[in-house]
């Protein structure tokens, strides 16, 4: 569970963190064994996109046609693309 941030704990609290991880893992295992854990299905768009990206001759247009079927994924891609475009890189005017 490296994604959890325990910034308020001192490094010597490693045992506490391991205990929390162990307890969480046990809860997940028990839930799976008792059929109490329900995971969401993987969107069909994602599986189609993954299969398409394995093809050597896939075009950007074909990928776009797959992605456009999922508005949330499309929005995320556009947001990420725009963020890259808006990154300002400093230019040293004296070296030009």
PDB file of C-alpha atoms in Angstrom:
ATOM      1  CA  UNK A   1       0.000   0.000   0.000  1.00  0.00           C
ATOM      2  CA  UNK A   2       2.712   2.432  -0.984  1.00  0.00           C
ATOM      3  CA  UNK A   3       0.090   4.844  -2.325  1.00  0.00           C
ATOM      4  CA  UNK A   4      -1.077   5.751   1.182  1.00  0.00           C
ATOM      5  CA  UNK A   5       0.664   8.684   2.760  1.00  0.00           C
ATOM      6  CA  UNK A   6       1.479   8.351   6.442  1.00  0.00           C
ATOM      7  CA  UNK A   7       3.434  11.621   6.539  1.00  0.00           C
ATOM      8  CA  UNK A   8       2.406  12.297  10.132  1.00  0.00           C
ATOM      9  CA  UNK A   9       4.111   9.138  11.400  1.00  0.00           C
ATOM     10  CA  UNK A  10       7.745   8.917  12.345  1.00  0.00           C
ATOM     11  CA  UNK A  11       9.862   6.408  10.388  1.00  0.00           C
ATOM     12  CA  UNK A  12       9.972   4.070  13.405  1.00  0.00           C
ATOM     13  CA  UNK A  13       6.234   3.511  13.115  1.00  0.00           C
ATOM     14  CA  UNK A  14       6.891   1.004  10.321  1.00  0.00           C
ATOM     15  CA  UNK A  15       5.338  -1.784  12.407  1.00  0.00           C
ATOM     16  CA  UNK A  16       2.077   0.160  12.637  1.00  0.00           C
ATOM     17  CA  UNK A  17       1.984   0.639   8.876  1.00  0.00           C
ATOM     18  CA  UNK A  18       2.720  -3.061   8.273  1.00  0.00           C
ATOM     19  CA  UNK A  19      -0.088  -3.933  10.695  1.00  0.00           C
ATOM     20  CA  UNK A  20      -2.557  -1.718   8.832  1.00  0.00           C
ATOM     21  CA  UNK A  21      -1.505  -3.256   5.505  1.00  0.00           C
ATOM     22  CA  UNK A  22      -1.850  -6.770   6.913  1.00  0.00           C
ATOM     23  CA  UNK A  23      -5.284  -6.045   8.389  1.00  0.00           C
ATOM     24  CA  UNK A  24      -6.467  -4.527   5.109  1.00  0.00           C
ATOM     25  CA  UNK A  25      -5.211  -7.546   3.131  1.00  0.00           C
ATOM     26  CA  UNK A  26      -7.006  -9.893   5.518  1.00  0.00           C
ATOM     27  CA  UNK A  27     -10.254  -7.931   5.120  1.00  0.00           C
ATOM     28  CA  UNK A  28      -9.985  -8.121   1.330  1.00  0.00           C
ATOM     29  CA  UNK A  29      -9.244 -11.871   1.401  1.00  0.00           C
ATOM     30  CA  UNK A  30     -12.177 -12.529   3.738  1.00  0.00           C
ATOM     31  CA  UNK A  31     -14.505 -10.440   1.567  1.00  0.00           C
ATOM     32  CA  UNK A  32     -13.452 -12.367  -1.545  1.00  0.00           C
ATOM     33  CA  UNK A  33     -13.929 -15.735   0.170  1.00  0.00           C
ATOM     34  CA  UNK A  34     -17.419 -14.731   1.361  1.00  0.00           C
ATOM     35  CA  UNK A  35     -18.384 -13.319  -2.063  1.00  0.00           C
ATOM     36  CA  UNK A  36     -18.861  -9.896  -0.488  1.00  0.00           C
ATOM     37  CA  UNK A  37     -16.410  -8.044  -2.696  1.00  0.00           C
ATOM     38  CA  UNK A  38     -17.804  -6.697  -5.937  1.00  0.00           C
ATOM     39  CA  UNK A  39     -15.382  -5.109  -8.358  1.00  0.00           C
ATOM     40  CA  UNK A  40     -16.560  -2.936 -11.247  1.00  0.00           C
ATOM     41  CA  UNK A  41     -16.309  -4.349 -14.740  1.00  0.00           C
ATOM     42  CA  UNK A  42     -13.528  -3.142 -16.989  1.00  0.00           C
ATOM     43  CA  UNK A  43     -15.082  -0.838 -19.602  1.00  0.00           C
ATOM     44  CA  UNK A  44     -15.331  -2.435 -23.047  1.00  0.00           C
ATOM     45  CA  UNK A  45     -13.711   0.672 -24.524  1.00  0.00           C
ATOM     46  CA  UNK A  46     -10.614  -0.009 -22.469  1.00  0.00           C
ATOM     47  CA  UNK A  47     -10.308  -3.609 -23.639  1.00  0.00           C
ATOM     48  CA  UNK A  48     -10.896  -2.554 -27.258  1.00  0.00           C
ATOM     49  CA  UNK A  49      -8.260   0.158 -26.885  1.00  0.00           C
ATOM     50  CA  UNK A  50      -5.765  -2.263 -25.372  1.00  0.00           C
ATOM     51  CA  UNK A  51      -6.284  -4.748 -28.221  1.00  0.00           C
ATOM     52  CA  UNK A  52      -6.002  -2.007 -30.837  1.00  0.00           C
ATOM     53  CA  UNK A  53      -2.755  -0.673 -29.376  1.00  0.00           C
ATOM     54  CA  UNK A  54      -1.192  -4.111 -29.806  1.00  0.00           C
ATOM     55  CA  UNK A  55      -1.657  -3.859 -33.576  1.00  0.00           C
ATOM     56  CA  UNK A  56       1.377  -2.619 -35.486  1.00  0.00           C
ATOM     57  CA  UNK A  57      -0.573  -0.787 -38.183  1.00  0.00           C
ATOM     58  CA  UNK A  58      -3.059   1.061 -35.957  1.00  0.00           C
ATOM     59  CA  UNK A  59      -3.627   4.723 -36.805  1.00  0.00           C
ATOM     60  CA  UNK A  60      -4.376   7.650 -34.533  1.00  0.00           C
ATOM     61  CA  UNK A  61      -7.769   8.014 -36.203  1.00  0.00           C
ATOM     62  CA  UNK A  62      -8.670   4.404 -35.358  1.00  0.00           C
ATOM     63  CA  UNK A  63      -7.626   4.906 -31.739  1.00  0.00           C
ATOM     64  CA  UNK A  64      -9.654   8.134 -31.597  1.00  0.00           C
ATOM     65  CA  UNK A  65     -12.713   6.327 -32.947  1.00  0.00           C
ATOM     66  CA  UNK A  66     -12.429   3.806 -30.115  1.00  0.00           C
ATOM     67  CA  UNK A  67     -11.783   6.374 -27.378  1.00  0.00           C
ATOM     68  CA  UNK A  68     -14.654   8.631 -28.428  1.00  0.00           C
ATOM     69  CA  UNK A  69     -17.133   5.983 -27.233  1.00  0.00           C
ATOM     70  CA  UNK A  70     -16.145   6.777 -23.628  1.00  0.00           C
ATOM     71  CA  UNK A  71     -16.749  10.455 -22.777  1.00  0.00           C
ATOM     72  CA  UNK A  72     -14.896  10.290 -19.441  1.00  0.00           C
ATOM     73  CA  UNK A  73     -11.803   8.753 -21.032  1.00  0.00           C
ATOM     74  CA  UNK A  74     -11.971  11.256 -23.885  1.00  0.00           C
ATOM     75  CA  UNK A  75     -12.136  14.153 -21.418  1.00  0.00           C
ATOM     76  CA  UNK A  76      -9.170  12.784 -19.463  1.00  0.00           C
ATOM     77  CA  UNK A  77      -7.079  12.451 -22.638  1.00  0.00           C
ATOM     78  CA  UNK A  78      -7.964  15.980 -23.759  1.00  0.00           C
ATOM     79  CA  UNK A  79      -7.206  17.375 -20.287  1.00  0.00           C
ATOM     80  CA  UNK A  80      -3.826  15.631 -20.225  1.00  0.00           C
ATOM     81  CA  UNK A  81      -2.991  16.764 -23.762  1.00  0.00           C
ATOM     82  CA  UNK A  82      -3.900  20.357 -22.986  1.00  0.00           C
ATOM     83  CA  UNK A  83      -1.835  20.299 -19.807  1.00  0.00           C
ATOM     84  CA  UNK A  84       1.220  19.303 -21.823  1.00  0.00           C
ATOM     85  CA  UNK A  85       0.578  22.115 -24.307  1.00  0.00           C
ATOM     86  CA  UNK A  86       0.329  24.696 -21.538  1.00  0.00           C
ATOM     87  CA  UNK A  87       3.662  23.841 -19.930  1.00  0.00           C
ATOM     88  CA  UNK A  88       5.864  26.882 -20.249  1.00  0.00           C
ATOM     89  CA  UNK A  89       9.525  26.143 -20.817  1.00  0.00           C
ATOM     90  CA  UNK A  90      11.945  28.939 -20.045  1.00  0.00           C
ATOM     91  CA  UNK A  91      14.006  30.204 -22.964  1.00  0.00           C
ATOM     92  CA  UNK A  92      17.407  31.764 -22.414  1.00  0.00           C
ATOM     93  CA  UNK A  93      17.253  34.857 -24.611  1.00  0.00           C
ATOM     94  CA  UNK A  94      20.965  35.547 -24.245  1.00  0.00           C
ATOM     95  CA  UNK A  95      21.963  32.294 -25.929  1.00  0.00           C
ATOM     96  CA  UNK A  96      19.831  32.819 -29.019  1.00  0.00           C
TER      97      UNK A  96
END
